[in-house]
Short mmCIF file of C-alpha atoms in Angstrom, two decimals:
data_model
loop_
_atom_site.label_atom_id
_atom_site.label_comp_id
_atom_site.label_asym_id
_atom_site.label_seq_id
_atom_site.Cartn_x
_atom_site.Cartn_y
_atom_site.Cartn_z
CA UNK A 77 114.20 21.56 63.53
CA UNK A 78 114.99 18.05 64.78
CA UNK A 79 118.45 19.04 65.92
CA UNK A 80 118.85 18.68 69.66
CA UNK A 81 122.41 18.19 70.76
CA UNK A 82 123.11 15.29 73.09
CA UNK A 83 124.70 16.79 76.19
CA UNK A 84 125.85 14.36 78.84
CA UNK A 85 126.94 15.47 82.31
CA UNK A 86 129.17 13.67 84.78
CA UNK A 87 126.34 12.39 86.97
CA UNK A 88 124.32 10.82 84.12
CA UNK A 89 127.45 9.44 82.56
CA UNK A 90 128.50 7.66 85.75
CA UNK A 91 124.97 6.25 86.14
CA UNK A 92 125.08 4.87 82.59
CA UNK A 93 128.55 3.50 83.20
CA UNK A 94 127.41 1.78 86.37
CA UNK A 95 124.42 0.13 84.68
CA UNK A 96 126.41 -1.26 81.77
CA UNK A 97 129.18 -2.37 84.13
CA UNK A 98 126.64 -4.33 86.11
CA UNK A 99 125.11 -5.73 82.92
CA UNK A 100 128.50 -6.94 81.73
CA UNK A 101 129.12 -8.83 84.97
CA UNK A 102 125.55 -10.16 85.40
CA UNK A 103 125.35 -11.41 81.82
CA UNK A 104 128.85 -12.96 81.93
CA UNK A 105 129.65 -11.17 78.69
CA UNK A 106 133.01 -9.97 77.37
CA UNK A 107 132.20 -6.38 76.48
CA UNK A 108 129.18 -4.11 76.64
CA UNK A 109 128.95 -0.90 74.63
CA UNK A 110 126.37 1.81 74.74
CA UNK A 111 126.32 3.82 71.53
CA UNK A 112 124.15 6.53 70.11
CA UNK A 113 122.01 5.93 66.99
CA UNK A 114 124.24 8.37 65.10
CA UNK A 115 127.28 6.16 65.62
CA UNK A 116 129.00 7.73 68.61
CA UNK A 117 130.15 5.71 71.56
CA UNK A 118 128.66 6.80 74.88
CA UNK A 119 130.03 4.28 77.38
CA UNK A 120 131.73 0.88 77.49
CA UNK A 121 132.54 -1.85 79.98
CA UNK A 122 134.69 -5.02 79.92
CA UNK A 123 137.73 -5.84 77.84
CA UNK A 124 137.31 -2.73 75.70
CA UNK A 125 140.92 -2.51 74.55
CA UNK A 126 140.56 -5.68 72.47
CA UNK A 127 138.15 -3.94 70.10
CA UNK A 128 138.22 -0.87 67.87
CA UNK A 129 135.36 0.82 69.72
CA UNK A 130 134.98 3.78 67.35
CA UNK A 131 134.52 1.58 64.29
CA UNK A 132 132.23 -0.72 66.25
CA UNK A 133 129.99 2.20 67.22
CA UNK A 134 129.78 3.54 63.69
CA UNK A 135 129.15 0.14 62.08
CA UNK A 136 126.54 -0.78 64.70
CA UNK A 137 124.67 2.44 64.06
CA UNK A 138 124.87 1.77 60.30
CA UNK A 139 123.59 -1.75 60.87
CA UNK A 140 120.69 -0.57 63.03
CA UNK A 141 119.84 2.20 60.57
CA UNK A 142 119.78 -0.27 57.66
CA UNK A 143 117.65 -2.72 59.65
CA UNK A 144 115.31 0.14 60.58
CA UNK A 145 114.93 0.85 56.87
CA UNK A 146 114.11 -2.82 56.24
CA UNK A 147 111.55 -2.80 59.05
CA UNK A 148 109.76 0.18 57.57
CA UNK A 149 109.73 -1.48 54.13
CA UNK A 150 107.69 -4.36 55.51
CA UNK A 151 105.47 -2.12 57.65
CA UNK A 152 107.18 -2.60 61.03
CA UNK A 153 108.12 0.35 63.26
CA UNK A 154 111.53 -1.10 64.04
CA UNK A 155 113.31 -4.35 64.85
CA UNK A 156 114.26 -3.79 68.46
CA UNK A 157 116.73 -6.65 68.60
CA UNK A 158 119.49 -7.94 66.31
CA UNK A 159 121.54 -11.03 66.99
CA UNK A 160 124.68 -12.11 65.13
CA UNK A 161 126.03 -15.54 65.86
CA UNK A 162 129.70 -16.25 65.27
CA UNK A 163 131.90 -19.31 65.74
CA UNK A 164 133.22 -18.07 69.08
CA UNK A 165 131.76 -14.67 69.78
CA UNK A 166 128.22 -13.42 69.39
CA UNK A 167 126.79 -9.95 69.10
CA UNK A 168 123.53 -8.94 70.74
CA UNK A 169 122.27 -5.52 69.64
CA UNK A 170 119.18 -3.89 71.09
CA UNK A 171 117.54 -0.48 70.90
CA UNK A 172 117.24 1.59 74.08
CA UNK A 173 114.64 4.35 74.02
CA UNK A 174 114.74 6.68 71.04
CA UNK A 175 118.46 7.17 70.60
CA UNK A 176 120.49 4.46 72.34
CA UNK A 177 121.88 1.15 71.12
CA UNK A 178 123.16 -1.47 73.52
CA UNK A 179 125.78 -3.87 72.16
CA UNK A 180 126.71 -6.99 74.13
CA UNK A 181 129.57 -9.23 72.96
CA UNK A 182 129.59 -12.67 74.55
CA UNK A 183 131.05 -16.16 74.06
CA UNK A 184 130.32 -19.66 75.38
CA UNK A 185 130.63 -18.44 78.97
CA UNK A 186 127.17 -16.96 78.60
CA UNK A 187 124.02 -17.73 76.65
CA UNK A 188 121.57 -15.84 74.49
CA UNK A 189 118.83 -16.42 77.06
CA UNK A 190 120.86 -14.95 79.91
CA UNK A 191 121.97 -11.97 77.83
CA UNK A 192 118.39 -11.25 76.76
CA UNK A 193 117.18 -11.41 80.34
CA UNK A 194 119.83 -9.08 81.71
CA UNK A 195 119.59 -6.69 78.77
CA UNK A 196 115.85 -6.30 79.36
CA UNK A 197 116.35 -5.05 82.90
CA UNK A 198 119.32 -2.82 82.07
CA UNK A 199 117.43 -1.31 79.11
CA UNK A 200 114.66 -0.05 81.37
CA UNK A 201 117.15 1.66 83.65
CA UNK A 202 119.10 3.14 80.74
CA UNK A 203 115.93 4.42 79.17
CA UNK A 204 115.06 6.40 82.30
CA UNK A 205 118.40 8.19 82.15
CA UNK A 206 118.05 8.90 78.43
CA UNK A 207 114.64 10.39 79.10
CA UNK A 208 116.12 12.65 81.75
CA UNK A 209 118.82 13.83 79.33
CA UNK A 210 116.21 14.40 76.64
CA UNK A 211 113.93 16.39 78.95
CA UNK A 212 116.78 18.58 80.04
CA UNK A 213 117.80 19.20 76.41
CA UNK A 214 114.24 20.24 75.56
CA UNK A 215 114.01 22.41 78.67
CA UNK A 216 117.30 24.10 77.83
CA UNK A 217 116.15 24.71 74.25
CA UNK A 218 112.93 26.38 75.38
CA UNK A 219 114.44 28.40 78.22
CA UNK A 220 117.40 29.50 76.09
CA UNK A 221 119.99 27.54 78.04
CA UNK A 222 120.27 27.84 81.77
CA UNK A 223 123.89 26.80 82.05
CA UNK A 224 126.85 28.67 80.69
CA UNK A 225 128.18 26.79 77.67
CA UNK A 226 131.98 26.56 77.47
CA UNK A 227 131.66 27.07 73.71
CA UNK A 228 130.14 30.51 73.87
CA UNK A 229 133.54 32.04 73.31
CA UNK A 230 135.04 29.94 70.53
CA UNK A 231 137.15 32.18 68.32
CA UNK A 232 138.54 31.92 64.80
CA UNK A 233 141.98 31.38 66.36
CA UNK A 234 140.70 28.34 68.28
CA UNK A 235 139.54 26.80 65.01
CA UNK A 236 142.79 27.68 63.19
CA UNK A 237 144.69 25.99 66.00
CA UNK A 238 142.72 22.77 65.52
CA UNK A 239 144.01 22.63 61.97
CA UNK A 240 147.57 23.45 63.02
CA UNK A 241 147.66 26.91 61.44
CA UNK B 33 123.58 16.32 66.29
CA UNK B 34 126.69 17.16 68.23
CA UNK B 35 127.46 14.89 71.18
CA UNK B 36 128.99 16.85 74.05
CA UNK B 37 130.29 14.65 76.86
CA UNK B 38 131.12 16.70 79.95
CA UNK B 39 132.38 13.61 81.77
CA UNK B 40 135.11 12.76 79.26
CA UNK B 41 135.27 16.39 78.03
CA UNK B 42 134.72 15.50 74.39
CA UNK B 43 132.78 17.01 71.52
CA UNK B 44 131.86 14.66 68.67
CA UNK B 45 130.66 16.05 65.35
CA UNK B 46 129.45 14.19 62.27
CA UNK B 47 130.34 15.52 58.82
CA UNK B 48 128.92 13.91 55.68
CA UNK B 49 130.50 14.09 52.22
CA UNK B 50 127.72 14.09 49.61
CA UNK B 51 127.72 14.23 45.82
CA UNK B 52 127.10 12.27 42.60
CA UNK B 53 128.77 8.94 41.85
CA UNK B 54 132.56 9.07 41.24
CA UNK B 55 132.84 12.76 42.21
CA UNK B 56 135.63 12.05 44.72
CA UNK B 57 133.98 11.80 48.16
CA UNK B 58 135.96 8.72 49.16
CA UNK B 59 139.12 10.23 47.64
CA UNK B 60 138.70 13.25 49.96
CA UNK B 61 138.63 11.19 53.12
CA UNK B 62 141.31 8.77 51.87
CA UNK B 63 143.60 11.74 51.40
CA UNK B 64 142.81 13.05 54.88
CA UNK B 65 143.51 9.58 56.26
CA UNK B 66 146.86 9.35 54.45
CA UNK B 67 148.17 12.71 55.57
CA UNK B 68 146.81 12.82 59.15
CA UNK B 69 149.32 11.79 61.81
CA UNK B 70 148.64 8.30 63.21
CA UNK B 71 147.78 9.61 66.69
CA UNK B 72 145.10 11.88 65.24
CA UNK B 73 143.39 9.49 62.86
CA UNK B 74 141.32 6.41 63.60
CA UNK B 75 140.77 3.49 61.28
CA UNK B 76 139.29 4.17 57.86
CA UNK B 77 136.30 1.87 57.44
CA UNK B 78 135.06 1.37 53.87
CA UNK B 79 131.96 -0.60 53.05
CA UNK B 80 132.60 -0.91 49.33
CA UNK B 81 131.90 -3.29 46.46
CA UNK B 82 134.62 -5.43 44.89
CA UNK B 83 135.21 -2.67 42.37
CA UNK B 84 135.77 -0.11 45.15
CA UNK B 85 132.47 1.66 44.69
CA UNK B 86 131.00 2.78 48.02
CA UNK B 87 128.20 0.41 48.97
CA UNK B 88 127.03 1.85 52.28
CA UNK B 89 129.53 4.36 53.65
CA UNK B 90 133.17 5.17 54.41
CA UNK B 91 133.96 6.29 57.91
CA UNK B 92 136.99 8.08 59.34
CA UNK B 93 137.25 9.34 62.93
CA UNK B 94 139.67 12.26 63.41
CA UNK B 95 140.93 13.69 66.71
CA UNK B 96 141.53 17.33 66.05
CA UNK B 97 142.93 18.63 69.34
CA UNK B 98 141.19 20.70 72.00
CA UNK B 99 138.94 23.71 72.12
CA UNK B 100 138.17 25.31 75.48
CA UNK B 101 139.47 22.20 77.24
CA UNK B 102 137.26 19.83 75.21
CA UNK B 103 138.70 17.21 72.87
CA UNK B 104 137.22 17.78 69.41
CA UNK B 105 136.57 14.70 67.36
CA UNK B 106 135.16 14.68 63.83
CA UNK B 107 133.45 11.65 62.38
CA UNK B 108 133.70 11.85 58.60
CA UNK B 109 131.25 9.83 56.52
CA UNK B 110 130.74 9.51 52.78
CA UNK B 111 127.53 8.39 51.14
CA UNK B 112 127.27 6.06 48.14
CA UNK B 113 126.84 8.39 45.17
CA UNK B 114 125.11 6.06 42.75
CA UNK B 115 121.47 7.03 42.22
CA UNK B 116 119.97 3.66 43.24
CA UNK B 117 121.50 3.76 46.74
CA UNK B 118 119.18 6.54 47.84
CA UNK B 119 117.80 4.69 50.88
CA UNK B 120 121.34 4.31 52.24
CA UNK B 121 122.17 7.96 51.61
CA UNK B 122 119.18 9.05 53.63
CA UNK B 123 120.23 6.87 56.59
CA UNK B 124 123.76 8.27 56.67
CA UNK B 125 122.52 11.87 56.93
CA UNK B 126 120.79 10.98 60.19
CA UNK B 127 122.15 13.17 63.00
CA UNK B 128 124.75 14.95 60.87
CA UNK B 129 126.21 18.28 61.95
CA UNK B 130 127.47 19.46 58.59
CA UNK B 131 127.54 18.51 54.90
CA UNK B 132 130.29 18.88 52.31
CA UNK B 133 128.97 18.70 48.78
CA UNK B 134 131.63 17.40 46.40
CA UNK B 135 130.79 18.53 42.88
CA UNK B 136 132.39 16.89 39.84
CA UNK B 137 133.74 19.71 37.65
CA UNK B 138 133.62 17.71 34.41
CA UNK B 139 131.12 19.26 32.05
CA UNK B 140 129.41 15.94 31.42
CA UNK B 141 128.60 15.68 35.16
CA UNK B 142 127.00 19.11 35.64
CA UNK B 143 123.48 17.73 35.54
CA UNK B 144 124.39 14.91 37.93
CA UNK B 145 125.62 17.56 40.39
CA UNK B 146 122.37 19.50 40.19
CA UNK B 147 120.32 16.33 40.68
CA UNK B 148 122.45 15.31 43.64
CA UNK B 149 121.96 18.67 45.40
CA UNK B 150 118.21 18.35 44.92
CA UNK B 151 118.41 14.83 46.33
CA UNK B 152 120.44 16.13 49.29
CA UNK B 153 117.80 18.76 50.03
CA UNK B 154 115.06 16.09 50.06
CA UNK B 155 117.03 13.67 52.21
CA UNK B 156 118.03 16.39 54.68
CA UNK B 157 114.40 17.47 54.97
CA UNK B 158 113.35 13.87 55.65
CA UNK B 159 115.87 13.84 58.51
CA UNK B 160 114.53 17.10 59.96
CA UNK B 161 117.25 19.40 58.58
CA UNK B 162 117.10 22.39 56.26
CA UNK B 163 119.68 22.60 53.47
CA UNK B 164 119.51 26.41 53.73
CA UNK B 165 120.66 26.51 57.35
CA UNK B 166 122.77 23.43 58.09
CA UNK B 167 126.59 23.97 58.04
CA UNK B 168 127.39 23.42 54.37
CA UNK B 169 130.37 23.71 52.01
CA UNK B 170 130.56 23.38 48.22
CA UNK B 171 133.72 21.78 46.87
CA UNK B 172 134.43 21.96 43.14
CA UNK B 173 136.52 18.85 42.65
CA UNK B 174 138.58 17.61 39.69
CA UNK B 175 139.64 21.14 38.69
CA UNK B 176 142.61 19.60 36.83
CA UNK B 177 140.43 17.77 34.30
CA UNK B 178 140.64 19.13 30.73
CA UNK B 179 136.85 19.05 30.46
CA UNK B 180 136.29 21.02 33.70
CA UNK B 181 133.55 23.64 33.43
CA UNK B 182 134.52 27.23 34.35
CA UNK B 183 134.19 28.07 38.06
CA UNK B 184 131.78 30.93 37.33
CA UNK B 185 129.42 28.59 35.49
CA UNK B 186 129.52 26.00 38.27
CA UNK B 187 128.91 28.68 40.85
CA UNK B 188 125.86 29.90 38.98
CA UNK B 189 124.45 26.39 38.74
CA UNK B 190 125.33 24.95 42.15
CA UNK B 191 125.87 27.69 44.73
CA UNK B 192 122.61 28.73 46.32
CA UNK B 193 123.22 30.22 49.79
CA UNK B 194 126.54 32.04 49.66
CA UNK B 195 128.17 28.96 51.18
CA UNK B 196 131.98 28.64 51.20
CA UNK B 197 133.05 27.39 47.76
CA UNK B 198 136.46 25.77 47.31
CA UNK B 199 138.32 24.45 44.30
CA UNK B 200 139.95 21.06 44.74
CA UNK B 201 141.90 18.23 43.16
CA UNK B 202 141.20 15.61 45.81
CA UNK B 203 143.55 12.91 44.49
CA UNK B 204 146.44 15.36 44.87
CA UNK B 205 145.14 16.76 48.15
CA UNK B 206 144.53 20.25 46.79
CA UNK B 207 141.73 21.99 48.69
CA UNK B 208 140.84 18.90 50.76
CA UNK B 209 141.82 20.18 54.21
CA UNK B 210 140.57 23.68 53.40
CA UNK B 211 137.15 22.22 52.60
CA UNK B 212 136.99 20.27 55.86
CA UNK B 213 138.10 23.33 57.77
CA UNK B 214 135.39 25.51 56.20
CA UNK B 215 132.78 23.00 57.36
CA UNK B 216 134.29 22.56 60.83
CA UNK B 217 134.33 26.32 61.30
CA UNK B 218 130.59 26.57 60.64
CA UNK B 219 129.79 23.67 62.99
CA UNK B 220 131.84 25.07 65.85
CA UNK B 221 130.46 28.57 65.31
CA UNK B 222 126.97 27.03 65.47
CA UNK B 223 127.89 25.51 68.85
CA UNK B 224 128.93 28.96 69.98
CA UNK B 225 125.60 30.46 68.95
CA UNK B 226 123.55 27.67 70.55
#
C-alpha cells in the first residue's frame, strides 16, 4: 500500500521554516510557501496574511498534478518548474524531492533569475529534510512504530464531539 | 495520506466525493459550506465551467475542532463526474484518506453509478489504494426524486463491503453531515490503529 502518513516533528519543521525564511529574504520575494503534493500547506514565510494560504496550497497541488499528467502524456517524467507571469506579481513553482512543492511569489523587487538561483540551493536543503522524514516514516512502518502515537486512544466520543453531538 | 504536524499540532485529512455526473457531489460540499460556522469553514474553491459543471475540482477546508490536543482539519474535494474527465479524477484521488461515493438514486442513473464505482476502483488502484480497505462511505442521494430506485435494490447493486450506507437529499441537507461523519470516523479510527 502506498499510504505512508506524513509526520512532521518540531525539529524538522523549524529546519524547514528556517530554510524558506532564508529563501524569502535572499530572493527578495514577497512570500514563500512549502506545500505537499496532496495540497496541504507545510510552512510559509513572508507576508502570508495577504493570501488565502489554504486555497493556494490546494490549487498549486492541482496545478502541479495536472502539469504532471501533461508531462506523462508527452513522455516526460515531470516538469520540475512552472512559472506564471502576472502584471505585478509572479509565481515560481518548483518540485522538491518526491512530495514537496515550493511556491515563491515575487514582484519587480526581484527577478526570475535570482529566484531560480536561490530556489535551487534551498531545494537541495529541503530535499535532505524530506528524505529524513521519509526514512523515519518507513522505519516506523517496518518496526511497528517506535513512538507512542497520541491517536492510539481516540474514542467514539471524541469523534462525536468534533461534530458537535 | 494524513499529514500530522507535531509542531503546529494539526492533523490534515483529505476526503474525496466521487460519483457519476450530476449526482450531487458539489451540492454536498456546498451545503456543508453554507451551514458551517464562518470560523470553522475556509473558502469554497470551485473550478467549474460556465454552466457550473465541475471542471477540475471543488475544494473546501473545514476546521473541526480538536482531538487529543490536535486540531483536526478536513480537506473536502469533489471530482468532475463526467466520463471524459477521467484523467482529472485520477489526479484528485492522489493522497486521499477517505472516499464518499455519492450515488444518484434515479433509476435511469443506476448503470452510471455502477460504472463510476468500477472507475473509482481502477483510479484508486492506480494511486496505490485498495477500494476494499480505504475508509469509504456510500451515500444514496436524491431520495426525494419520484423515480428513485428502492434502497434495497441500490444496496444490492452498489454496496460491496458492508460500508456505511446513508440516504440523503443533499440540496436540502438531509444526510449530508451524517455521511461526512461516517467517513471521518473511519479515517480517525484508522489513525488509531496505525
